[in-house]
Coordinates of C-alpha atoms in Angstrom, one line a residue:
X67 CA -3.6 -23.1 13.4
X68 CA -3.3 -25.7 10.9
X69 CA -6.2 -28.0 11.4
X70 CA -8.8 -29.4 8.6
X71 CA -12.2 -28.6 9.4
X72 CA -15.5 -29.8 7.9
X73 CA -18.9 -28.4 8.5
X74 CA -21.3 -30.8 7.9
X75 CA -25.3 -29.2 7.2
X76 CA -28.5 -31.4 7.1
X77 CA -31.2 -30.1 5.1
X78 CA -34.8 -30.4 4.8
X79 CA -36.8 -27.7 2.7
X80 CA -34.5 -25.5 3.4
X81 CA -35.1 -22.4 0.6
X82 CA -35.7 -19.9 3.0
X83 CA -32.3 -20.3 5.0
X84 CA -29.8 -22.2 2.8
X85 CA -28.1 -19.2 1.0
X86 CA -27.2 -16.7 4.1
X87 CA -26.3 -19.7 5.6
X88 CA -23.5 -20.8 3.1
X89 CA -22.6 -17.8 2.1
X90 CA -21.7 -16.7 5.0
X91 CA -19.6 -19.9 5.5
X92 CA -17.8 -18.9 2.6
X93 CA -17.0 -15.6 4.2
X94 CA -15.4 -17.4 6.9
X95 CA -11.8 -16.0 7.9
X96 CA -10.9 -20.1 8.3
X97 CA -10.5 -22.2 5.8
X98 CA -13.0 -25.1 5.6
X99 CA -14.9 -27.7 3.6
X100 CA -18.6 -28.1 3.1
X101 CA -20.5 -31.8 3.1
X102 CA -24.4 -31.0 3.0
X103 CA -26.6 -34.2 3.5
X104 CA -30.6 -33.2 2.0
X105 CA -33.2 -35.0 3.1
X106 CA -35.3 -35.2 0.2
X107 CA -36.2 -31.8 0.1
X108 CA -39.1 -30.5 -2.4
X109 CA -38.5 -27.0 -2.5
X110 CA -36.2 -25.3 -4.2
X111 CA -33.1 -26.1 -1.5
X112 CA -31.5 -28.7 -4.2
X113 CA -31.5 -26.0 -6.8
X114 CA -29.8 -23.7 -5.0
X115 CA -27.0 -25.8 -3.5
X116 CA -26.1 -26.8 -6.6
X117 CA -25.1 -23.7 -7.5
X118 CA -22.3 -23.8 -5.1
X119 CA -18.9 -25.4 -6.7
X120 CA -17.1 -25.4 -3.0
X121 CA -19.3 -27.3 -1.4
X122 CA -20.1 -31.8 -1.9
X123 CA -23.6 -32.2 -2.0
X124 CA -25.3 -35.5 -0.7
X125 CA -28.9 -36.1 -1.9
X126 CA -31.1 -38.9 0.2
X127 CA -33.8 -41.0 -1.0
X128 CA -35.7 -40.4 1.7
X129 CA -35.9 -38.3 4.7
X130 CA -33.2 -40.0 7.5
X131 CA -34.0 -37.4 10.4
X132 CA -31.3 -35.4 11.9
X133 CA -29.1 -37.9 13.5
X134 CA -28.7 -40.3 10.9
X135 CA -28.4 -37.6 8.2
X136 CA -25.5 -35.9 10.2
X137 CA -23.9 -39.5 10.6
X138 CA -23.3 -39.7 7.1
X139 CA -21.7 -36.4 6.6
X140 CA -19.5 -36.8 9.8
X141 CA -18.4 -40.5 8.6
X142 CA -17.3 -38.8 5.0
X143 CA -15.5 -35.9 7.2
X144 CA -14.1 -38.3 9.0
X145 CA -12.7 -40.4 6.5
X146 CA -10.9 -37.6 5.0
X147 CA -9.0 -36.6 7.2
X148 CA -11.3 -33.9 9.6
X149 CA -9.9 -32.7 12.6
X150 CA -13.2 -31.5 13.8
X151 CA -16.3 -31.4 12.6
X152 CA -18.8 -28.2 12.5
X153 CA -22.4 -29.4 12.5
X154 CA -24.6 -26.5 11.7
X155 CA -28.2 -26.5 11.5
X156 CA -29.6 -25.0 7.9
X157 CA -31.6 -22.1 9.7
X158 CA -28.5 -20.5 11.0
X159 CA -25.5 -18.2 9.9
X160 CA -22.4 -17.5 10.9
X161 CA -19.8 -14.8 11.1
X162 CA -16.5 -14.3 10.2
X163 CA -14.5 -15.6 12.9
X164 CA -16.9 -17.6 14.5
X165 CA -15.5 -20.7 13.0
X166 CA -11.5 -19.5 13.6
X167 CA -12.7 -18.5 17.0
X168 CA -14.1 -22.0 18.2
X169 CA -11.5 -24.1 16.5
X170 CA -8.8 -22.1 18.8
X171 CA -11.1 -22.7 21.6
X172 CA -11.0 -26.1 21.2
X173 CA -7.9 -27.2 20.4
X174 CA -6.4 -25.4 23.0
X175 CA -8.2 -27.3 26.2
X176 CA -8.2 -30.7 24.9
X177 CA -10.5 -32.0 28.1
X178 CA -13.2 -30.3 25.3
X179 CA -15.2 -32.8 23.1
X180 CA -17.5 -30.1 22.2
X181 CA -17.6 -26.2 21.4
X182 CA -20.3 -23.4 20.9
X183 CA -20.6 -20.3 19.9
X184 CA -23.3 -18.1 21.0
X185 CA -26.4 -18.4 19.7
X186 CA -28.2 -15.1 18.6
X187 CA -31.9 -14.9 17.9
X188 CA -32.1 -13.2 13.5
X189 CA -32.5 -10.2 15.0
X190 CA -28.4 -10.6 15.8
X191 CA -28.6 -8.8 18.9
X192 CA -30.8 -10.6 21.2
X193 CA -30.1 -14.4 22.4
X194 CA -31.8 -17.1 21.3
X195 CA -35.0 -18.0 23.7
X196 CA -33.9 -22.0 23.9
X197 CA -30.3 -20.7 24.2
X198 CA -30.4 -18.7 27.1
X199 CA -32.1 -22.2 29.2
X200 CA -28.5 -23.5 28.5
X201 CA -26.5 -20.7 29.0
X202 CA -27.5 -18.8 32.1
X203 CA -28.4 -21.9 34.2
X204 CA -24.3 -22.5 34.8
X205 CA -21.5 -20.5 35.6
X206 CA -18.1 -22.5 35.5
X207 CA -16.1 -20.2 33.7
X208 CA -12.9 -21.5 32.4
X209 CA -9.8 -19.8 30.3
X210 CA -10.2 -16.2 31.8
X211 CA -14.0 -16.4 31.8
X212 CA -14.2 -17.1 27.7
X213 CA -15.5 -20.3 27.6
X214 CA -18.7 -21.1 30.1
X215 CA -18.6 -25.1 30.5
X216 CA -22.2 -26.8 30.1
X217 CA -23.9 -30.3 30.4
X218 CA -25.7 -29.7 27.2
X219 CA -26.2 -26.9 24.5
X220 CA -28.1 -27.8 21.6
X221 CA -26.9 -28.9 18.4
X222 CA -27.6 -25.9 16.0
X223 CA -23.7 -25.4 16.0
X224 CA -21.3 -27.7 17.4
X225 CA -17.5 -27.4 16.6
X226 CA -17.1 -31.3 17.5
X227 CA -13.4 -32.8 18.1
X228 CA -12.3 -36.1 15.8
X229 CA -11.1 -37.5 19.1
X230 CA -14.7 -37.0 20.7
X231 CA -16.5 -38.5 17.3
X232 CA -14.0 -41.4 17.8
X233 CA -14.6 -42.5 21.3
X234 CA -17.6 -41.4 21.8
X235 CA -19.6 -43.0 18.6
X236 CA -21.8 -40.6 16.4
X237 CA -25.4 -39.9 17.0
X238 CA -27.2 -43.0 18.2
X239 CA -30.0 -44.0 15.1
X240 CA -33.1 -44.7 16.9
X241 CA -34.1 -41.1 17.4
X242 CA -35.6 -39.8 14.5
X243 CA -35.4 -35.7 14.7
X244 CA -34.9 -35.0 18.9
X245 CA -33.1 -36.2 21.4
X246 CA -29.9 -36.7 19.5
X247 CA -28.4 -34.6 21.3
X248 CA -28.7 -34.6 24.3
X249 CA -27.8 -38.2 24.2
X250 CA -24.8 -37.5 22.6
X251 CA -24.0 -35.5 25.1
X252 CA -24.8 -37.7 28.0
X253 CA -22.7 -40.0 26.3
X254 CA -19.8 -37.9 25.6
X255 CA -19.8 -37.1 29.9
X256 CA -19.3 -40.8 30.4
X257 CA -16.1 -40.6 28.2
X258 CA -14.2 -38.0 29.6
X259 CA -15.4 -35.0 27.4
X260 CA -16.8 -31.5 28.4
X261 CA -18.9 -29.2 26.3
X262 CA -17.8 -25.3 26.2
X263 CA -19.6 -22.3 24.9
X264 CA -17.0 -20.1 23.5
X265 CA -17.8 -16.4 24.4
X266 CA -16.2 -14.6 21.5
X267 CA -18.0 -16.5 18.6
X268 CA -22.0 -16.5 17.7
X269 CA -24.1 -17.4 15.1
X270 CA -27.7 -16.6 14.5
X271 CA -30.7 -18.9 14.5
X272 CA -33.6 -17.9 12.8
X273 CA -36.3 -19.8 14.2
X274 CA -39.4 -19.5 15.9
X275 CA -40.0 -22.0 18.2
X276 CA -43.7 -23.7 18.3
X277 CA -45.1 -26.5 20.4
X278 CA -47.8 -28.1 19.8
X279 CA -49.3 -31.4 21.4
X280 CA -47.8 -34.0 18.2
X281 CA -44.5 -32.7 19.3
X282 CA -45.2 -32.1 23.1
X283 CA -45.7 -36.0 23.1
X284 CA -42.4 -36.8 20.4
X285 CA -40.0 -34.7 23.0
X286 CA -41.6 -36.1 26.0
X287 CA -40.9 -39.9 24.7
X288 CA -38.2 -39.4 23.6
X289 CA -37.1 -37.6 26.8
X290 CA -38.2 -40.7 28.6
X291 CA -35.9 -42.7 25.8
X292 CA -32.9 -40.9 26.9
X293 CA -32.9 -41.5 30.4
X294 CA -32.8 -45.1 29.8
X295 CA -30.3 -45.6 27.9
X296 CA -28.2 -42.7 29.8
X297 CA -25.2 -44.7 30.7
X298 CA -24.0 -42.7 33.5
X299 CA -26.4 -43.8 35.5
X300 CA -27.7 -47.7 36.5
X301 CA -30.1 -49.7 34.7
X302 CA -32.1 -49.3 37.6
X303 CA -32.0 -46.0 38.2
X304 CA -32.2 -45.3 34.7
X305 CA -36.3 -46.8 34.6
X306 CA -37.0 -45.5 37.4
X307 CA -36.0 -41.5 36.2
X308 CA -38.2 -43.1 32.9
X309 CA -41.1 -44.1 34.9
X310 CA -40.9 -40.1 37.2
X311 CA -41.2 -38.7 33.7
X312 CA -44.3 -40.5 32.7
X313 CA -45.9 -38.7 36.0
X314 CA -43.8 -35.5 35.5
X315 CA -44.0 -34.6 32.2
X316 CA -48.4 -34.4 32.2
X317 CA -48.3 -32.2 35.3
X318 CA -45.2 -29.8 34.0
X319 CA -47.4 -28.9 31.1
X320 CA -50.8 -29.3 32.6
X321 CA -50.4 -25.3 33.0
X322 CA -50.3 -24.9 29.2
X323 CA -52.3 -27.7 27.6
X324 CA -54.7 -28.4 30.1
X325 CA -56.2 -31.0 31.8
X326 CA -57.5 -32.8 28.9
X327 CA -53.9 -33.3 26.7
X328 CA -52.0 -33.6 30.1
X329 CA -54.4 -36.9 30.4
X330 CA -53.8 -37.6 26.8
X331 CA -50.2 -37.1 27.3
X332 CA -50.1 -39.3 30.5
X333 CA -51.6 -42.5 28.5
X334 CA -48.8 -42.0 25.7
X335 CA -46.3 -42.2 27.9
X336 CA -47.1 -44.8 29.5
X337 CA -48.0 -47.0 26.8
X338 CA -44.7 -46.0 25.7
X339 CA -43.5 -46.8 28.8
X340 CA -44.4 -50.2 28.3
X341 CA -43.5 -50.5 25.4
X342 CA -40.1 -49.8 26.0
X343 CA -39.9 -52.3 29.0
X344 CA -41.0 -55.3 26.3
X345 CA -37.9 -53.9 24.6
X346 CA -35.6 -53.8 27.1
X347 CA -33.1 -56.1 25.3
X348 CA -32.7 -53.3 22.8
X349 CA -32.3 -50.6 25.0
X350 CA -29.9 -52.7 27.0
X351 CA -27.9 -53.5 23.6
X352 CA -27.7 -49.2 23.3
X353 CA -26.0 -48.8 26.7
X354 CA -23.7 -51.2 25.8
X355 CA -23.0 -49.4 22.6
X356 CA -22.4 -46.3 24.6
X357 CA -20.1 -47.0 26.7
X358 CA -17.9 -48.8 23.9
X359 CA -18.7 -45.7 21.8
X360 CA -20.2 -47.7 19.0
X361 CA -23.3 -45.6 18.5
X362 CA -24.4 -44.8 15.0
X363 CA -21.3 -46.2 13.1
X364 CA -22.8 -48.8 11.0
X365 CA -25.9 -46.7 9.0
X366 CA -27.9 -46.7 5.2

């Protein structure tokens, strides 16, 4: 199958991961070309990309965050000439047809905007914890039970189609590190798109997953964000899923935090809340971008 394909990796003190990961790129049965976008790493990460030859390295100023890292790389990938774009996380690896085996996947049900391979835990035989939320919770099975169609996997490895990227928009700029995602893939729903995980290709993500209450209160915000400016749903509707979370979210991890940071949790959100309603211009001006799929194309 003849198709270009660009993997596109953000990094961010990345020492520990960044050789296994391209590396075993390069091992890759498929053909492909490497943009990595650093955020102003100060570890060694820069040192050892630049040992690479294969691969274009991008160096930031200034730590972008996730999204508007990636939309660099997928605007170069783009521009040309990309097909699809692999977005891969720097803590991951991959095999040596995982790449082949999602790029058939996806080209050959074109209702897909997104692919993903399995996601093992670096162990390489268990799944990952995070993974499995995704994976187990649906069961439409399409393509002689080989691909499992999901709302939402997470963005450690997506095999993204150029006809997704351009109708859906890249990843919208105001989240800083979470919630990219899964914005992207409310907004890919709205045009048409459907997001597969391909059952015959995996990677490995070695991670260890730790919460504690600065982040509880980031993901819980932002998780607030994302309903509003969801636009499958009305405005409406949309603050009034915002304003269950502010309620929901204290009591869902009252179990784990306690009754102290579920209170402290509960005045953050709605602060933020609030804040968001004085600011409901902007988050209007977002829905509009989404549905024209105009999200994170003009970025620094």
């Amino acid at each position: 199958m003849e198709k270009k394909i660009t993997v596109v990796i953000v990094t961010y003190n990345g020492e520990n991961w960044i050789k296994k990961n391209i590396d075993s790129l390069l091992n890759s049965n498929f053909p492909i070309d490497i943009i990595v976008i650093d955020n102003a790493s100060n570890d060694r990460t820069i040192n050892l990309l630049q040992q690479y030859s294969k691969i274009k390295l991008i160096q930031n100023q200034r730590n972008l965050g996730f999204g508007k890292a990636n939309n660099i790389g997928i605007d170069i990938a783009l521009k040309n000439g990309a097909d699809a774009i692999f977005l891969l996380n720097q803590d991951t690896w991959v095999f040596e047809s995982t790449i082949s085996n999602l790029v058939h996947k996806l080209f050959e049900n074109r209702n897909l905007g997104i692919v993903s391979p399995l996601h093992f835990s670096a162990d390489t035989s268990i799944l990952d914890s995070n993974f499995t939320t995704y994976f187990d919770r649906y069961k439409t099975e399409i393509d002689s039970n080989s691909i499992r169609i999901v709302p939402f996997v997470n963005a450690a490895a997506w095999l993204v189609s150029k006809e997704c990227f351009l109708k859906t928009g890249y990843f919208e700029p105001v989240f800083s590190h979470y919630g990219e995602d899964r914005n992207f893939c409310d907004r890919l729903h709205y045009h048409g798109f459907e997001i597969g995980i391909v059952k015959n290709a995996s990677i490995c993500h070695d991670r260890v997953v730790k919460l504690n209450s600065r982040k509880i209160i980031l993901q819980s915000q932002y998780l607030i964000l994302i309903q509003l400016i969801n636009c499958n749903q009305a405005w409406l509707y949309s603050w009034f899923l915002g304003l269950k979370l502010v309620f929901g979210l204290p009591k869902f991890y009252f179990k784990t935090q306690g009754r102290n940071q579920s209170i402290y949790l509960f005045y953050k959100l709605i602060l933020y809340y609030f804040s968001l309603l004085l600011n409901s211009k902007k988050i209007n001006q977002i829905r509009v971008q989404s549905k024209a799929g105009t999200n994170g194309l003009i970025f620094k």
